[in-house]
PDB file of C-alpha atoms in Angstrom:
ATOM      1  CA  UNK A   1       3.371  -6.207 -22.013  1.00 75.00           C
ATOM      2  CA  UNK A   2       0.828  -9.005 -22.150  1.00 80.00           C
ATOM      3  CA  UNK A   3       3.696 -11.520 -22.132  1.00 80.00           C
ATOM      4  CA  UNK A   4       5.038  -9.959 -18.941  1.00 82.00           C
ATOM      5  CA  UNK A   5       1.598 -10.115 -17.367  1.00 82.00           C
ATOM      6  CA  UNK A   6       1.135 -13.748 -18.359  1.00 83.00           C
ATOM      7  CA  UNK A   7       4.665 -14.602 -17.225  1.00 79.00           C
ATOM      8  CA  UNK A   8       3.790 -13.205 -13.801  1.00 80.00           C
ATOM      9  CA  UNK A   9       0.418 -14.920 -13.735  1.00 80.00           C
ATOM     10  CA  UNK A  10       0.184 -17.797 -16.217  1.00 80.00           C
ATOM     11  CA  UNK A  11      -3.439 -18.566 -15.325  1.00 83.00           C
ATOM     12  CA  UNK A  12      -5.084 -16.828 -18.247  1.00 84.00           C
ATOM     13  CA  UNK A  13      -8.654 -17.215 -16.997  1.00 85.00           C
ATOM     14  CA  UNK A  14      -7.669 -15.317 -13.841  1.00 88.00           C
ATOM     15  CA  UNK A  15      -6.049 -12.510 -15.849  1.00 88.00           C
ATOM     16  CA  UNK A  16      -9.080 -12.236 -18.104  1.00 88.00           C
ATOM     17  CA  UNK A  17     -11.508 -12.218 -15.169  1.00 89.00           C
ATOM     18  CA  UNK A  18      -9.424  -9.625 -13.342  1.00 88.00           C
ATOM     19  CA  UNK A  19      -9.508  -7.317 -16.333  1.00 88.00           C
ATOM     20  CA  UNK A  20     -13.276  -7.748 -16.712  1.00 89.00           C
ATOM     21  CA  UNK A  21     -13.820  -7.053 -13.001  1.00 91.00           C
ATOM     22  CA  UNK A  22     -11.567  -3.977 -13.061  1.00 89.00           C
ATOM     23  CA  UNK A  23     -13.396  -2.497 -16.053  1.00 89.00           C
ATOM     24  CA  UNK A  24     -16.772  -3.453 -14.602  1.00 90.00           C
ATOM     25  CA  UNK A  25     -16.248  -1.876 -11.190  1.00 90.00           C
ATOM     26  CA  UNK A  26     -14.808   1.347 -12.635  1.00 89.00           C
ATOM     27  CA  UNK A  27     -17.726   1.788 -15.018  1.00 87.00           C
ATOM     28  CA  UNK A  28     -20.288   0.725 -12.413  1.00 87.00           C
ATOM     29  CA  UNK A  29     -19.191   3.314  -9.858  1.00 85.00           C
ATOM     30  CA  UNK A  30     -18.844   6.130 -12.382  1.00 85.00           C
ATOM     31  CA  UNK A  31     -22.192   5.336 -14.001  1.00 83.00           C
ATOM     32  CA  UNK A  32     -24.000   5.186 -10.689  1.00 79.00           C
ATOM     33  CA  UNK A  33     -22.734   8.618  -9.666  1.00 80.00           C
ATOM     34  CA  UNK A  34     -23.419  10.095 -13.109  1.00 78.00           C
ATOM     35  CA  UNK A  35     -26.910   8.669 -13.548  1.00 71.00           C
ATOM     36  CA  UNK A  36     -28.161   9.910 -10.205  1.00 68.00           C
ATOM     37  CA  UNK A  37     -26.533  13.301 -10.015  1.00 71.00           C
ATOM     38  CA  UNK A  38     -26.343  14.764 -13.487  1.00 65.00           C
ATOM     39  CA  UNK A  39     -29.556  14.419 -15.464  1.00 60.00           C
ATOM     40  CA  UNK A  40     -32.347  15.495 -13.201  1.00 61.00           C
ATOM     41  CA  UNK A  41     -31.411  19.042 -12.155  1.00 60.00           C
ATOM     42  CA  UNK A  42     -30.109  19.702 -15.665  1.00 60.00           C
ATOM     43  CA  UNK A  43     -33.466  19.087 -17.351  1.00 60.00           C
ATOM     44  CA  UNK A  44     -35.725  21.313 -15.290  1.00 58.00           C
ATOM     45  CA  UNK A  45     -33.042  24.000 -15.426  1.00 58.00           C
ATOM     46  CA  UNK A  46     -33.400  24.026 -19.224  1.00 60.00           C
ATOM     47  CA  UNK A  47     -37.155  24.530 -19.181  1.00 59.00           C
ATOM     48  CA  UNK A  48     -38.316  20.959 -19.836  1.00 63.00           C
ATOM     49  CA  UNK A  49     -41.188  21.235 -17.379  1.00 63.00           C
ATOM     50  CA  UNK A  50     -44.442  19.341 -16.920  1.00 66.00           C
ATOM     51  CA  UNK A  51     -46.420  22.182 -18.554  1.00 63.00           C
ATOM     52  CA  UNK A  52     -44.692  21.466 -21.863  1.00 63.00           C
ATOM     53  CA  UNK A  53     -45.394  17.735 -21.756  1.00 63.00           C
ATOM     54  CA  UNK A  54     -42.271  16.718 -19.863  1.00 69.00           C
ATOM     55  CA  UNK A  55     -43.581  15.483 -16.509  1.00 69.00           C
ATOM     56  CA  UNK A  56     -40.893  14.521 -13.992  1.00 69.00           C
ATOM     57  CA  UNK A  57     -41.339  11.269 -12.115  1.00 69.00           C
ATOM     58  CA  UNK A  58     -41.095  11.299  -8.345  1.00 68.00           C
ATOM     59  CA  UNK A  59     -37.834   9.891  -7.020  1.00 67.00           C
ATOM     60  CA  UNK A  60     -39.827   7.174  -5.283  1.00 69.00           C
ATOM     61  CA  UNK A  61     -41.446   5.959  -8.530  1.00 75.00           C
ATOM     62  CA  UNK A  62     -40.595   2.342  -9.299  1.00 79.00           C
ATOM     63  CA  UNK A  63     -40.155   2.965 -13.012  1.00 83.00           C
ATOM     64  CA  UNK A  64     -37.715   5.811 -12.374  1.00 82.00           C
ATOM     65  CA  UNK A  65     -35.624   3.647 -10.108  1.00 83.00           C
ATOM     66  CA  UNK A  66     -35.728   0.835 -12.664  1.00 88.00           C
ATOM     67  CA  UNK A  67     -34.601   3.243 -15.410  1.00 87.00           C
ATOM     68  CA  UNK A  68     -31.707   4.651 -13.363  1.00 85.00           C
ATOM     69  CA  UNK A  69     -30.587   1.270 -12.031  1.00 87.00           C
ATOM     70  CA  UNK A  70     -31.034  -0.240 -15.502  1.00 90.00           C
ATOM     71  CA  UNK A  71     -28.878   2.476 -17.068  1.00 89.00           C
ATOM     72  CA  UNK A  72     -26.085   1.695 -14.634  1.00 89.00           C
ATOM     73  CA  UNK A  73     -26.396  -2.019 -15.466  1.00 92.00           C
ATOM     74  CA  UNK A  74     -26.484  -1.114 -19.172  1.00 93.00           C
ATOM     75  CA  UNK A  75     -23.123   0.645 -18.925  1.00 91.00           C
ATOM     76  CA  UNK A  76     -21.681  -2.267 -16.951  1.00 92.00           C
ATOM     77  CA  UNK A  77     -22.792  -4.698 -19.673  1.00 94.00           C
ATOM     78  CA  UNK A  78     -21.348  -2.416 -22.374  1.00 94.00           C
ATOM     79  CA  UNK A  79     -17.998  -2.501 -20.565  1.00 93.00           C
ATOM     80  CA  UNK A  80     -18.130  -6.312 -20.330  1.00 94.00           C
ATOM     81  CA  UNK A  81     -18.954  -6.659 -24.044  1.00 95.00           C
ATOM     82  CA  UNK A  82     -16.026  -4.322 -24.789  1.00 94.00           C
ATOM     83  CA  UNK A  83     -13.686  -6.527 -22.738  1.00 93.00           C
ATOM     84  CA  UNK A  84     -14.776  -9.626 -24.680  1.00 94.00           C
ATOM     85  CA  UNK A  85     -14.564  -7.925 -28.075  1.00 94.00           C
ATOM     86  CA  UNK A  86     -11.194  -6.353 -27.235  1.00 93.00           C
ATOM     87  CA  UNK A  87      -9.792  -9.740 -26.194  1.00 92.00           C
ATOM     88  CA  UNK A  88     -10.937 -11.189 -29.510  1.00 92.00           C
ATOM     89  CA  UNK A  89      -9.792  -8.319 -31.748  1.00 91.00           C
ATOM     90  CA  UNK A  90      -6.741  -7.135 -29.732  1.00 88.00           C
ATOM     91  CA  UNK A  91      -6.098  -3.924 -31.673  1.00 89.00           C
ATOM     92  CA  UNK A  92      -7.486  -0.970 -29.631  1.00 88.00           C
ATOM     93  CA  UNK A  93      -8.632   1.114 -32.603  1.00 89.00           C
ATOM     94  CA  UNK A  94     -10.284  -1.820 -34.316  1.00 91.00           C
ATOM     95  CA  UNK A  95     -11.924  -2.868 -31.043  1.00 91.00           C
ATOM     96  CA  UNK A  96     -13.385   0.565 -30.330  1.00 92.00           C
ATOM     97  CA  UNK A  97     -14.502   0.880 -33.954  1.00 92.00           C
ATOM     98  CA  UNK A  98     -16.219  -2.502 -33.899  1.00 93.00           C
ATOM     99  CA  UNK A  99     -18.015  -1.682 -30.680  1.00 94.00           C
ATOM    100  CA  UNK A 100     -19.230   1.716 -31.879  1.00 91.00           C
ATOM    101  CA  UNK A 101     -20.320   0.242 -35.220  1.00 92.00           C
ATOM    102  CA  UNK A 102     -22.247  -2.572 -33.546  1.00 92.00           C
ATOM    103  CA  UNK A 103     -23.937  -0.203 -31.125  1.00 92.00           C
ATOM    104  CA  UNK A 104     -24.728   2.826 -33.275  1.00 90.00           C
ATOM    105  CA  UNK A 105     -24.810   1.148 -36.711  1.00 90.00           C
ATOM    106  CA  UNK A 106     -28.247  -0.515 -36.437  1.00 92.00           C
ATOM    107  CA  UNK A 107     -29.673   2.691 -34.980  1.00 90.00           C
ATOM    108  CA  UNK A 108     -28.363   4.803 -37.869  1.00 88.00           C
ATOM    109  CA  UNK A 109     -29.822   2.259 -40.308  1.00 89.00           C
ATOM    110  CA  UNK A 110     -33.268   2.504 -38.711  1.00 89.00           C
ATOM    111  CA  UNK A 111     -33.081   6.290 -38.967  1.00 85.00           C
ATOM    112  CA  UNK A 112     -31.770   6.499 -42.528  1.00 87.00           C
ATOM    113  CA  UNK A 113     -33.462   3.579 -44.316  1.00 87.00           C
ATOM    114  CA  UNK A 114     -37.236   3.678 -44.762  1.00 88.00           C
ATOM    115  CA  UNK A 115     -38.725   0.393 -43.504  1.00 88.00           C
ATOM    116  CA  UNK A 116     -41.944  -1.155 -42.263  1.00 90.00           C
ATOM    117  CA  UNK A 117     -42.790  -1.005 -38.566  1.00 89.00           C
ATOM    118  CA  UNK A 118     -42.307  -4.766 -38.127  1.00 91.00           C
ATOM    119  CA  UNK A 119     -38.832  -4.662 -39.733  1.00 91.00           C
ATOM    120  CA  UNK A 120     -37.997  -1.672 -37.543  1.00 91.00           C
ATOM    121  CA  UNK A 121     -39.057  -3.599 -34.436  1.00 91.00           C
ATOM    122  CA  UNK A 122     -37.001  -6.640 -35.458  1.00 93.00           C
ATOM    123  CA  UNK A 123     -33.858  -4.535 -35.886  1.00 92.00           C
ATOM    124  CA  UNK A 124     -34.512  -2.649 -32.642  1.00 91.00           C
ATOM    125  CA  UNK A 125     -35.097  -5.835 -30.661  1.00 92.00           C
ATOM    126  CA  UNK A 126     -31.899  -7.454 -31.953  1.00 93.00           C
ATOM    127  CA  UNK A 127     -29.663  -4.388 -31.645  1.00 94.00           C
ATOM    128  CA  UNK A 128     -27.627  -4.354 -28.418  1.00 94.00           C
ATOM    129  CA  UNK A 129     -27.943  -0.601 -27.931  1.00 93.00           C
ATOM    130  CA  UNK A 130     -31.622  -0.157 -28.717  1.00 92.00           C
ATOM    131  CA  UNK A 131     -32.771  -3.324 -26.932  1.00 93.00           C
ATOM    132  CA  UNK A 132     -30.598  -2.514 -23.919  1.00 93.00           C
ATOM    133  CA  UNK A 133     -31.688   1.108 -23.651  1.00 92.00           C
ATOM    134  CA  UNK A 134     -35.359   0.105 -23.533  1.00 91.00           C
ATOM    135  CA  UNK A 135     -34.671  -0.369 -19.820  1.00 90.00           C
ATOM    136  CA  UNK A 136     -34.967   3.442 -19.612  1.00 88.00           C
ATOM    137  CA  UNK A 137     -38.549   3.483 -20.894  1.00 87.00           C
ATOM    138  CA  UNK A 138     -41.070   4.928 -18.468  1.00 84.00           C
ATOM    139  CA  UNK A 139     -43.778   5.893 -20.981  1.00 81.00           C
ATOM    140  CA  UNK A 140     -45.265   2.962 -22.899  1.00 78.00           C
ATOM    141  CA  UNK A 141     -44.629   3.102 -26.648  1.00 76.00           C
ATOM    142  CA  UNK A 142     -41.806   5.646 -26.354  1.00 77.00           C
ATOM    143  CA  UNK A 143     -38.941   3.211 -25.853  1.00 80.00           C
ATOM    144  CA  UNK A 144     -36.010   2.448 -28.113  1.00 85.00           C
ATOM    145  CA  UNK A 145     -37.390  -1.029 -28.859  1.00 87.00           C
ATOM    146  CA  UNK A 146     -40.688  -2.856 -28.588  1.00 87.00           C
ATOM    147  CA  UNK A 147     -39.354  -5.123 -25.827  1.00 89.00           C
ATOM    148  CA  UNK A 148     -40.248  -5.007 -22.141  1.00 91.00           C
ATOM    149  CA  UNK A 149     -37.580  -2.942 -20.319  1.00 91.00           C
ATOM    150  CA  UNK A 150     -35.990  -5.877 -18.490  1.00 93.00           C
ATOM    151  CA  UNK A 151     -36.288  -8.176 -21.533  1.00 94.00           C
ATOM    152  CA  UNK A 152     -34.398  -5.551 -23.537  1.00 93.00           C
ATOM    153  CA  UNK A 153     -31.617  -5.479 -20.971  1.00 94.00           C
ATOM    154  CA  UNK A 154     -31.582  -9.297 -21.027  1.00 95.00           C
ATOM    155  CA  UNK A 155     -30.835  -9.138 -24.779  1.00 95.00           C
ATOM    156  CA  UNK A 156     -27.808  -6.968 -23.985  1.00 95.00           C
ATOM    157  CA  UNK A 157     -26.810  -9.360 -21.198  1.00 96.00           C
ATOM    158  CA  UNK A 158     -26.915 -12.218 -23.713  1.00 96.00           C
ATOM    159  CA  UNK A 159     -24.568 -10.253 -25.975  1.00 96.00           C
ATOM    160  CA  UNK A 160     -22.285  -9.660 -22.986  1.00 95.00           C
ATOM    161  CA  UNK A 161     -22.232 -13.362 -22.096  1.00 96.00           C
ATOM    162  CA  UNK A 162     -21.458 -14.289 -25.718  1.00 96.00           C
ATOM    163  CA  UNK A 163     -18.714 -11.652 -26.060  1.00 95.00           C
ATOM    164  CA  UNK A 164     -17.079 -12.636 -22.739  1.00 94.00           C
ATOM    165  CA  UNK A 165     -17.202 -16.324 -23.664  1.00 95.00           C
ATOM    166  CA  UNK A 166     -15.677 -15.693 -27.100  1.00 95.00           C
ATOM    167  CA  UNK A 167     -13.052 -13.289 -25.739  1.00 93.00           C
ATOM    168  CA  UNK A 168     -12.204 -15.593 -22.847  1.00 92.00           C
ATOM    169  CA  UNK A 169     -11.772 -18.646 -25.063  1.00 93.00           C
ATOM    170  CA  UNK A 170      -9.627 -16.780 -27.605  1.00 92.00           C
ATOM    171  CA  UNK A 171      -7.544 -15.263 -24.776  1.00 89.00           C
ATOM    172  CA  UNK A 172      -6.868 -18.761 -23.456  1.00 88.00           C
ATOM    173  CA  UNK A 173      -6.053 -20.576 -26.668  1.00 88.00           C
ATOM    174  CA  UNK A 174      -4.168 -17.984 -28.709  1.00 84.00           C
ATOM    175  CA  UNK A 175      -0.501 -17.114 -28.442  1.00 78.00           C
ATOM    176  CA  UNK A 176       0.106 -13.907 -26.572  1.00 72.00           C
TER     177      UNK A 176
ATOM    178  CA  UNK B   1     -13.898  35.800 -61.063  1.00 63.00           C
ATOM    179  CA  UNK B   2     -10.347  36.026 -59.722  1.00 62.00           C
ATOM    180  CA  UNK B   3      -8.770  36.661 -63.106  1.00 65.00           C
ATOM    181  CA  UNK B   4     -11.198  39.523 -63.864  1.00 68.00           C
ATOM    182  CA  UNK B   5     -10.207  41.288 -60.658  1.00 69.00           C
ATOM    183  CA  UNK B   6      -6.554  41.305 -61.451  1.00 67.00           C
ATOM    184  CA  UNK B   7      -5.405  38.031 -59.926  1.00 72.00           C
ATOM    185  CA  UNK B   8      -3.791  37.008 -63.208  1.00 69.00           C
ATOM    186  CA  UNK B   9      -0.564  35.323 -64.211  1.00 70.00           C
ATOM    187  CA  UNK B  10       2.356  35.513 -63.757  1.00 71.00           C
ATOM    188  CA  UNK B  11       1.945  36.458 -60.058  1.00 70.00           C
ATOM    189  CA  UNK B  12      -1.231  34.406 -59.633  1.00 73.00           C
ATOM    190  CA  UNK B  13      -0.920  31.578 -62.182  1.00 72.00           C
ATOM    191  CA  UNK B  14      -4.229  30.027 -63.251  1.00 73.00           C
ATOM    192  CA  UNK B  15      -4.480  26.581 -61.589  1.00 72.00           C
ATOM    193  CA  UNK B  16      -4.905  23.582 -63.877  1.00 73.00           C
ATOM    194  CA  UNK B  17      -7.691  21.243 -62.850  1.00 72.00           C
ATOM    195  CA  UNK B  18      -5.571  18.173 -63.597  1.00 72.00           C
ATOM    196  CA  UNK B  19      -2.754  19.280 -61.306  1.00 78.00           C
ATOM    197  CA  UNK B  20      -2.507  16.779 -58.401  1.00 80.00           C
ATOM    198  CA  UNK B  21      -2.392  19.513 -55.764  1.00 82.00           C
ATOM    199  CA  UNK B  22      -5.398  21.325 -57.249  1.00 82.00           C
ATOM    200  CA  UNK B  23      -7.307  18.079 -57.623  1.00 82.00           C
ATOM    201  CA  UNK B  24      -6.494  17.191 -54.017  1.00 85.00           C
ATOM    202  CA  UNK B  25      -7.745  20.578 -52.825  1.00 85.00           C
ATOM    203  CA  UNK B  26     -11.030  20.244 -54.739  1.00 84.00           C
ATOM    204  CA  UNK B  27     -11.694  16.623 -53.789  1.00 86.00           C
ATOM    205  CA  UNK B  28     -10.542  17.350 -50.242  1.00 87.00           C
ATOM    206  CA  UNK B  29     -13.048  20.186 -49.927  1.00 88.00           C
ATOM    207  CA  UNK B  30     -15.826  17.906 -51.140  1.00 89.00           C
ATOM    208  CA  UNK B  31     -14.815  15.162 -48.708  1.00 89.00           C
ATOM    209  CA  UNK B  32     -14.551  17.738 -45.917  1.00 86.00           C
ATOM    210  CA  UNK B  33     -18.097  18.938 -46.552  1.00 87.00           C
ATOM    211  CA  UNK B  34     -19.379  15.355 -46.780  1.00 86.00           C
ATOM    212  CA  UNK B  35     -17.741  14.498 -43.451  1.00 85.00           C
ATOM    213  CA  UNK B  36     -19.204  17.590 -41.791  1.00 82.00           C
ATOM    214  CA  UNK B  37     -22.628  16.526 -43.078  1.00 82.00           C
ATOM    215  CA  UNK B  38     -22.073  13.011 -41.752  1.00 79.00           C
ATOM    216  CA  UNK B  39     -20.968  14.358 -38.375  1.00 78.00           C
ATOM    217  CA  UNK B  40     -24.059  16.552 -38.112  1.00 76.00           C
ATOM    218  CA  UNK B  41     -26.218  13.595 -39.052  1.00 74.00           C
ATOM    219  CA  UNK B  42     -24.572  11.406 -36.429  1.00 71.00           C
ATOM    220  CA  UNK B  43     -24.905  14.032 -33.699  1.00 69.00           C
ATOM    221  CA  UNK B  44     -28.478  14.695 -34.722  1.00 68.00           C
ATOM    222  CA  UNK B  45     -29.387  11.043 -34.431  1.00 64.00           C
ATOM    223  CA  UNK B  46     -27.638  10.650 -31.093  1.00 62.00           C
ATOM    224  CA  UNK B  47     -29.700  13.395 -29.519  1.00 59.00           C
ATOM    225  CA  UNK B  48     -32.993  12.312 -31.000  1.00 58.00           C
ATOM    226  CA  UNK B  49     -34.827   9.324 -29.655  1.00 51.00           C
ATOM    227  CA  UNK B  50     -37.013   7.336 -32.034  1.00 48.00           C
ATOM    228  CA  UNK B  51     -40.350   6.353 -30.685  1.00 45.00           C
ATOM    229  CA  UNK B  52     -41.299   2.749 -31.366  1.00 39.00           C
ATOM    230  CA  UNK B  53     -44.589   3.742 -32.917  1.00 39.00           C
ATOM    231  CA  UNK B  54     -43.713   5.862 -35.893  1.00 41.00           C
ATOM    232  CA  UNK B  55     -47.192   5.523 -37.382  1.00 41.00           C
ATOM    233  CA  UNK B  56     -48.694   8.522 -35.614  1.00 44.00           C
ATOM    234  CA  UNK B  57     -49.000  11.374 -38.087  1.00 46.00           C
ATOM    235  CA  UNK B  58     -50.214  14.731 -36.798  1.00 46.00           C
ATOM    236  CA  UNK B  59     -48.308  14.207 -33.566  1.00 51.00           C
ATOM    237  CA  UNK B  60     -45.263  16.154 -34.736  1.00 54.00           C
ATOM    238  CA  UNK B  61     -44.765  19.454 -32.977  1.00 53.00           C
ATOM    239  CA  UNK B  62     -48.077  19.312 -31.161  1.00 53.00           C
ATOM    240  CA  UNK B  63     -47.620  18.257 -27.537  1.00 53.00           C
ATOM    241  CA  UNK B  64     -51.375  18.196 -26.942  1.00 55.00           C
ATOM    242  CA  UNK B  65     -51.983  15.414 -29.450  1.00 56.00           C
ATOM    243  CA  UNK B  66     -49.028  13.328 -28.366  1.00 56.00           C
ATOM    244  CA  UNK B  67     -48.327  10.942 -25.535  1.00 57.00           C
ATOM    245  CA  UNK B  68     -46.215  12.662 -22.859  1.00 65.00           C
ATOM    246  CA  UNK B  69     -42.482  12.685 -23.487  1.00 73.00           C
ATOM    247  CA  UNK B  70     -40.428  10.135 -21.644  1.00 78.00           C
ATOM    248  CA  UNK B  71     -38.699  12.648 -19.385  1.00 77.00           C
ATOM    249  CA  UNK B  72     -36.824   9.936 -17.509  1.00 79.00           C
ATOM    250  CA  UNK B  73     -35.294   8.561 -20.704  1.00 81.00           C
ATOM    251  CA  UNK B  74     -34.301  12.059 -21.805  1.00 79.00           C
ATOM    252  CA  UNK B  75     -32.818  12.685 -18.375  1.00 77.00           C
ATOM    253  CA  UNK B  76     -30.705   9.572 -18.762  1.00 81.00           C
ATOM    254  CA  UNK B  77     -29.715  10.183 -22.388  1.00 80.00           C
ATOM    255  CA  UNK B  78     -26.211  11.071 -21.194  1.00 79.00           C
ATOM    256  CA  UNK B  79     -25.774   7.307 -21.364  1.00 85.00           C
ATOM    257  CA  UNK B  80     -24.876   7.791 -25.033  1.00 86.00           C
ATOM    258  CA  UNK B  81     -21.733   9.632 -23.977  1.00 84.00           C
ATOM    259  CA  UNK B  82     -21.263   7.304 -21.038  1.00 85.00           C
ATOM    260  CA  UNK B  83     -21.227   4.224 -23.215  1.00 89.00           C
ATOM    261  CA  UNK B  84     -18.511   5.689 -25.461  1.00 89.00           C
ATOM    262  CA  UNK B  85     -16.395   6.301 -22.360  1.00 88.00           C
ATOM    263  CA  UNK B  86     -17.121   2.785 -21.109  1.00 90.00           C
ATOM    264  CA  UNK B  87     -16.207   1.253 -24.480  1.00 92.00           C
ATOM    265  CA  UNK B  88     -12.945   3.203 -24.778  1.00 91.00           C
ATOM    266  CA  UNK B  89     -11.962   2.442 -21.189  1.00 90.00           C
ATOM    267  CA  UNK B  90     -12.718  -1.280 -21.353  1.00 91.00           C
ATOM    268  CA  UNK B  91     -11.170  -1.822 -24.787  1.00 91.00           C
ATOM    269  CA  UNK B  92      -8.063   0.114 -23.745  1.00 90.00           C
ATOM    270  CA  UNK B  93      -7.779  -1.911 -20.537  1.00 88.00           C
ATOM    271  CA  UNK B  94      -7.733  -5.144 -22.531  1.00 88.00           C
ATOM    272  CA  UNK B  95      -5.962  -4.128 -25.749  1.00 87.00           C
ATOM    273  CA  UNK B  96      -3.314  -1.730 -24.473  1.00 85.00           C
ATOM    274  CA  UNK B  97      -1.154  -4.655 -23.392  1.00 83.00           C
ATOM    275  CA  UNK B  98      -1.248  -6.158 -26.860  1.00 83.00           C
ATOM    276  CA  UNK B  99      -0.394  -2.889 -28.582  1.00 74.00           C
ATOM    277  CA  UNK B 100       1.443  -0.665 -26.089  1.00 66.00           C
ATOM    278  CA  UNK B 101       2.034   2.900 -27.159  1.00 55.00           C
TER     279      UNK B 101
END
């Protein structure tokens, strides 16, 4: 199939970019709808109210908007990393496995292996999932990493840039 | 236990532990249980958020002594499912052409 695609459009950079854009837009739209509509009514319906230590932020709160918008960006970046990794690895099963291992692996290690707080912070700050998800933090000290929310997302963006670069280069130079 | 209650040979032959099928059943059961344990562990960790500061003893189970929960982050924790969908979709979009079917 990829040979047919490249026979129709031999410019590989264009094909690669088109695939990244297609995945990005699909995930972006779905994530935006999901993030805004699903979580909020679900929580209060299950009894997680302010009385029990679960205060809900007003919709106008800056940190809430940052968390929601950041989550949408997070999913977009995850999709872009997946595109890069998939272009490098090619096999779908291996690609999905690599992505899940890289995202959840460091987190499972921090849960299972006893370690000092500074080691924990180092792993959290370098892990794409934990650093990236710190963009959701609205209570100081409760985040998934010790990074500032936007700095954490920047770590994930750096991973995305690296993965896209690697995937793009390999897509260009390797035989189809 | 089985033999005592009448499940004896020749109708119910006593299994030999070295028999490949018997060995497979025993080892398979052990692996099955181990995988179930692993799955529970994985699900448990997905739904539990680690706080950065783990050095706060006495905070467990006592909301009064703890900082407030990050309700927004909990609200958005569906992202863990969302990212799996995003990964599968994006990888499939790129890889399906290399390995169709």
